[in-house]
Amino acid sequence: MEIRDVLHGSIEIAPQEVPVLDSIYFQRLRNIRQMGFAEFSFPSATHSRYSHSLGAMHTATLLFDSIFKNSRELSELKKEDKERLRQMLRLGSMLHDIGHGPLSHTTEIAMPPLQTLQLPFFEKTERQATHEDYTLKIITNSELTPKV
């Protein structure tokens, strides 16, 4: 699958990435502004977290491919290990913003205490939740990650 982007041109989406791309968690990023309220001062700053995340995945992939091409040590990795690392990087880049609320960072002030998310790694932490915490919650506790 291919997505055309004004900035990056053609962005290839691998078959195993399509379910993530089509998920409600990723699709909702189409409605979240990357720049919060900046478009009121800068009218062309209207891109979404969706396009930003696809661009981040594309750019990270270009960097990964360049590093592996130009590094003798890294190019000696087994092909399946290299592909697994590349896929993890692509998915991590693609999903890094799925926890954002409406209007991006401007609404983080309204997020609840972290304990309400019931993340096993942060049970005793007393602070306000962030979009990174919601990202972790979505990745670890949704249809994106099948239970084994």
PDB file of C-alpha atoms in Angstrom:
ATOM      1  CA  MET A   1       0.000   0.000   0.000  1.00  0.00           C
ATOM      2  CA  GLU A   2       1.169   3.523  -0.685  1.00  0.00           C
ATOM      3  CA  ILE A   3       0.182   6.857   0.815  1.00  0.00           C
ATOM      4  CA  ARG A   4       1.015  10.061  -1.017  1.00  0.00           C
ATOM      5  CA  ASP A   5       2.303  12.860   1.186  1.00  0.00           C
ATOM      6  CA  VAL A   6       2.874  16.481   0.189  1.00  0.00           C
ATOM      7  CA  LEU A   7       6.170  16.666   2.075  1.00  0.00           C
ATOM      8  CA  HIS A   8       7.555  13.122   1.819  1.00  0.00           C
ATOM      9  CA  GLY A   9       6.149  11.918  -1.485  1.00  0.00           C
ATOM     10  CA  SER A  10       5.302   8.238  -1.530  1.00  0.00           C
ATOM     11  CA  ILE A  11       5.168   6.486   1.849  1.00  0.00           C
ATOM     12  CA  GLU A  12       5.074   2.711   1.616  1.00  0.00           C
ATOM     13  CA  ILE A  13       2.873   0.868   4.108  1.00  0.00           C
ATOM     14  CA  ALA A  14       3.731  -2.808   4.565  1.00  0.00           C
ATOM     15  CA  PRO A  15       0.854  -5.316   4.660  1.00  0.00           C
ATOM     16  CA  GLN A  16       1.441  -6.046   8.359  1.00  0.00           C
ATOM     17  CA  GLU A  17       1.150  -2.295   9.115  1.00  0.00           C
ATOM     18  CA  VAL A  18      -2.269  -1.861   7.484  1.00  0.00           C
ATOM     19  CA  PRO A  19      -4.269  -3.108  10.520  1.00  0.00           C
ATOM     20  CA  VAL A  20      -2.471  -0.543  12.699  1.00  0.00           C
ATOM     21  CA  LEU A  21      -3.038   2.198  10.126  1.00  0.00           C
ATOM     22  CA  ASP A  22      -6.740   1.271   9.887  1.00  0.00           C
ATOM     23  CA  SER A  23      -7.248   1.051  13.661  1.00  0.00           C
ATOM     24  CA  ILE A  24      -9.486   3.569  15.408  1.00  0.00           C
ATOM     25  CA  TYR A  25      -6.516   4.600  17.525  1.00  0.00           C
ATOM     26  CA  PHE A  26      -4.445   5.655  14.538  1.00  0.00           C
ATOM     27  CA  GLN A  27      -7.309   7.022  12.445  1.00  0.00           C
ATOM     28  CA  ARG A  28      -8.375   9.384  15.256  1.00  0.00           C
ATOM     29  CA  LEU A  29      -5.035  11.175  14.769  1.00  0.00           C
ATOM     30  CA  ARG A  30      -6.527  12.671  11.593  1.00  0.00           C
ATOM     31  CA  ASN A  31      -8.593  14.953  13.849  1.00  0.00           C
ATOM     32  CA  ILE A  32      -5.830  16.024  16.227  1.00  0.00           C
ATOM     33  CA  ARG A  33      -3.826  19.053  15.193  1.00  0.00           C
ATOM     34  CA  GLN A  34      -0.063  18.668  15.381  1.00  0.00           C
ATOM     35  CA  MET A  35       0.420  22.340  16.263  1.00  0.00           C
ATOM     36  CA  GLY A  36      -2.453  22.874  18.731  1.00  0.00           C
ATOM     37  CA  PHE A  37      -3.678  26.448  18.358  1.00  0.00           C
ATOM     38  CA  ALA A  38      -0.739  27.597  16.196  1.00  0.00           C
ATOM     39  CA  GLU A  39      -2.863  27.657  13.060  1.00  0.00           C
ATOM     40  CA  PHE A  40      -4.599  30.770  14.388  1.00  0.00           C
ATOM     41  CA  SER A  41      -1.310  32.669  14.155  1.00  0.00           C
ATOM     42  CA  PHE A  42       0.181  30.625  11.322  1.00  0.00           C
ATOM     43  CA  PRO A  43      -2.695  29.694   8.962  1.00  0.00           C
ATOM     44  CA  SER A  44      -0.696  27.092   7.034  1.00  0.00           C
ATOM     45  CA  ALA A  45       0.239  25.150  10.194  1.00  0.00           C
ATOM     46  CA  THR A  46      -2.732  22.805   9.848  1.00  0.00           C
ATOM     47  CA  HIS A  47      -1.213  19.357   9.659  1.00  0.00           C
ATOM     48  CA  SER A  48      -2.475  16.548  11.860  1.00  0.00           C
ATOM     49  CA  ARG A  49      -0.856  14.028  14.178  1.00  0.00           C
ATOM     50  CA  TYR A  50      -1.821  11.463  11.517  1.00  0.00           C
ATOM     51  CA  SER A  51       0.332  13.011   8.791  1.00  0.00           C
ATOM     52  CA  HIS A  52       3.073  13.762  11.318  1.00  0.00           C
ATOM     53  CA  SER A  53       3.172  10.119  12.460  1.00  0.00           C
ATOM     54  CA  LEU A  54       3.335   8.807   8.898  1.00  0.00           C
ATOM     55  CA  GLY A  55       6.122  11.281   8.142  1.00  0.00           C
ATOM     56  CA  ALA A  56       7.985  10.259  11.302  1.00  0.00           C
ATOM     57  CA  MET A  57       7.752   6.604  10.255  1.00  0.00           C
ATOM     58  CA  HIS A  58       8.960   7.402   6.748  1.00  0.00           C
ATOM     59  CA  THR A  59      11.886   9.544   7.965  1.00  0.00           C
ATOM     60  CA  ALA A  60      12.918   6.988  10.598  1.00  0.00           C
ATOM     61  CA  THR A  61      12.912   4.282   7.909  1.00  0.00           C
ATOM     62  CA  LEU A  62      15.131   6.375   5.624  1.00  0.00           C
ATOM     63  CA  LEU A  63      17.565   6.925   8.496  1.00  0.00           C
ATOM     64  CA  PHE A  64      17.543   3.238   9.434  1.00  0.00           C
ATOM     65  CA  ASP A  65      18.198   2.144   5.847  1.00  0.00           C
ATOM     66  CA  SER A  66      21.015   4.679   5.482  1.00  0.00           C
ATOM     67  CA  ILE A  67      22.680   3.640   8.741  1.00  0.00           C
ATOM     68  CA  PHE A  68      22.532  -0.053   7.833  1.00  0.00           C
ATOM     69  CA  LYS A  69      23.784   0.619   4.323  1.00  0.00           C
ATOM     70  CA  ASN A  70      26.790   2.605   5.543  1.00  0.00           C
ATOM     71  CA  SER A  71      27.787   0.583   8.610  1.00  0.00           C
ATOM     72  CA  ARG A  72      29.834  -2.567   8.124  1.00  0.00           C
ATOM     73  CA  GLU A  73      29.087  -3.852  11.654  1.00  0.00           C
ATOM     74  CA  LEU A  74      25.338  -3.343  11.368  1.00  0.00           C
ATOM     75  CA  SER A  75      25.169  -4.738   7.848  1.00  0.00           C
ATOM     76  CA  GLU A  76      26.527  -8.033   9.197  1.00  0.00           C
ATOM     77  CA  LEU A  77      23.355  -8.699  11.199  1.00  0.00           C
ATOM     78  CA  LYS A  78      21.181 -11.555  10.029  1.00  0.00           C
ATOM     79  CA  LYS A  79      18.542 -10.454   7.540  1.00  0.00           C
ATOM     80  CA  GLU A  80      15.632 -11.485   9.782  1.00  0.00           C
ATOM     81  CA  ASP A  81      17.107  -9.564  12.746  1.00  0.00           C
ATOM     82  CA  LYS A  82      17.563  -6.467  10.606  1.00  0.00           C
ATOM     83  CA  GLU A  83      13.998  -6.707   9.303  1.00  0.00           C
ATOM     84  CA  ARG A  84      12.610  -7.182  12.819  1.00  0.00           C
ATOM     85  CA  LEU A  85      14.512  -4.109  14.067  1.00  0.00           C
ATOM     86  CA  ARG A  86      13.348  -2.111  11.054  1.00  0.00           C
ATOM     87  CA  GLN A  87       9.720  -3.119  11.639  1.00  0.00           C
ATOM     88  CA  MET A  88       9.920  -2.234  15.347  1.00  0.00           C
ATOM     89  CA  LEU A  89      11.321   1.179  14.458  1.00  0.00           C
ATOM     90  CA  ARG A  90       8.582   1.772  11.882  1.00  0.00           C
ATOM     91  CA  LEU A  91       5.785   0.790  14.280  1.00  0.00           C
ATOM     92  CA  GLY A  92       7.317   2.762  17.151  1.00  0.00           C
ATOM     93  CA  SER A  93       7.574   5.844  14.947  1.00  0.00           C
ATOM     94  CA  MET A  94       4.081   5.333  13.610  1.00  0.00           C
ATOM     95  CA  LEU A  95       2.516   4.909  17.054  1.00  0.00           C
ATOM     96  CA  HIS A  96       4.505   7.441  19.061  1.00  0.00           C
ATOM     97  CA  ASP A  97       1.629   9.961  19.213  1.00  0.00           C
ATOM     98  CA  ILE A  98      -1.483   7.782  19.523  1.00  0.00           C
ATOM     99  CA  GLY A  99      -1.998   8.878  23.132  1.00  0.00           C
ATOM    100  CA  HIS A 100      -2.523  12.543  22.286  1.00  0.00           C
ATOM    101  CA  GLY A 101      -5.775  14.123  23.339  1.00  0.00           C
ATOM    102  CA  PRO A 102      -7.754  16.719  21.404  1.00  0.00           C
ATOM    103  CA  LEU A 103      -5.745  19.827  20.550  1.00  0.00           C
ATOM    104  CA  SER A 104      -2.526  17.943  21.270  1.00  0.00           C
ATOM    105  CA  HIS A 105      -0.393  19.201  24.183  1.00  0.00           C
ATOM    106  CA  THR A 106      -2.780  22.014  25.069  1.00  0.00           C
ATOM    107  CA  THR A 107      -5.205  19.564  26.715  1.00  0.00           C
ATOM    108  CA  GLU A 108      -2.657  17.637  28.784  1.00  0.00           C
ATOM    109  CA  ILE A 109      -3.454  19.883  31.735  1.00  0.00           C
ATOM    110  CA  ALA A 110      -6.841  18.134  31.945  1.00  0.00           C
ATOM    111  CA  MET A 111      -5.457  14.588  32.055  1.00  0.00           C
ATOM    112  CA  PRO A 112      -6.190  12.543  35.189  1.00  0.00           C
ATOM    113  CA  PRO A 113      -3.689  11.214  37.714  1.00  0.00           C
ATOM    114  CA  LEU A 114      -1.462   8.514  36.229  1.00  0.00           C
ATOM    115  CA  GLN A 115      -2.797   5.912  38.665  1.00  0.00           C
ATOM    116  CA  THR A 116      -6.206   5.946  36.932  1.00  0.00           C
ATOM    117  CA  LEU A 117      -4.623   4.406  33.813  1.00  0.00           C
ATOM    118  CA  GLN A 118      -3.594   1.348  35.826  1.00  0.00           C
ATOM    119  CA  LEU A 119      -0.273   0.894  34.053  1.00  0.00           C
ATOM    120  CA  PRO A 120       1.564  -1.915  35.867  1.00  0.00           C
ATOM    121  CA  PHE A 121       4.955  -0.208  35.669  1.00  0.00           C
ATOM    122  CA  PHE A 122       3.807   3.058  37.275  1.00  0.00           C
ATOM    123  CA  GLU A 123       1.360   1.974  39.995  1.00  0.00           C
ATOM    124  CA  LYS A 124       3.000   3.936  42.814  1.00  0.00           C
ATOM    125  CA  THR A 125       3.907   7.018  40.783  1.00  0.00           C
ATOM    126  CA  GLU A 126       1.970  10.096  41.881  1.00  0.00           C
ATOM    127  CA  ARG A 127       1.819  12.504  38.950  1.00  0.00           C
ATOM    128  CA  GLN A 128      -0.518  13.606  36.227  1.00  0.00           C
ATOM    129  CA  ALA A 129      -0.820  11.364  33.164  1.00  0.00           C
ATOM    130  CA  THR A 130       0.722  12.536  29.882  1.00  0.00           C
ATOM    131  CA  HIS A 131       0.106  11.642  26.255  1.00  0.00           C
ATOM    132  CA  GLU A 132       3.093   9.273  26.498  1.00  0.00           C
ATOM    133  CA  ASP A 133       1.307   7.385  29.282  1.00  0.00           C
ATOM    134  CA  TYR A 134      -1.846   7.135  27.171  1.00  0.00           C
ATOM    135  CA  THR A 135       0.288   5.921  24.256  1.00  0.00           C
ATOM    136  CA  LEU A 136       1.675   3.155  26.461  1.00  0.00           C
ATOM    137  CA  LYS A 137      -1.831   2.292  27.689  1.00  0.00           C
ATOM    138  CA  ILE A 138      -3.207   2.055  24.140  1.00  0.00           C
ATOM    139  CA  ILE A 139      -0.298  -0.045  22.875  1.00  0.00           C
ATOM    140  CA  THR A 140      -0.346  -2.477  25.800  1.00  0.00           C
ATOM    141  CA  ASN A 141      -4.072  -2.661  26.470  1.00  0.00           C
ATOM    142  CA  SER A 142      -6.023  -2.550  23.212  1.00  0.00           C
ATOM    143  CA  GLU A 143      -6.710  -4.553  20.063  1.00  0.00           C
ATOM    144  CA  LEU A 144      -3.363  -3.319  18.715  1.00  0.00           C
ATOM    145  CA  THR A 145      -1.627  -5.873  20.936  1.00  0.00           C
ATOM    146  CA  PRO A 146      -3.212  -9.314  20.936  1.00  0.00           C
ATOM    147  CA  LYS A 147      -3.258 -11.089  24.287  1.00  0.00           C
ATOM    148  CA  VAL A 148      -1.138 -14.244  24.344  1.00  0.00           C
TER     149      VAL A 148
END
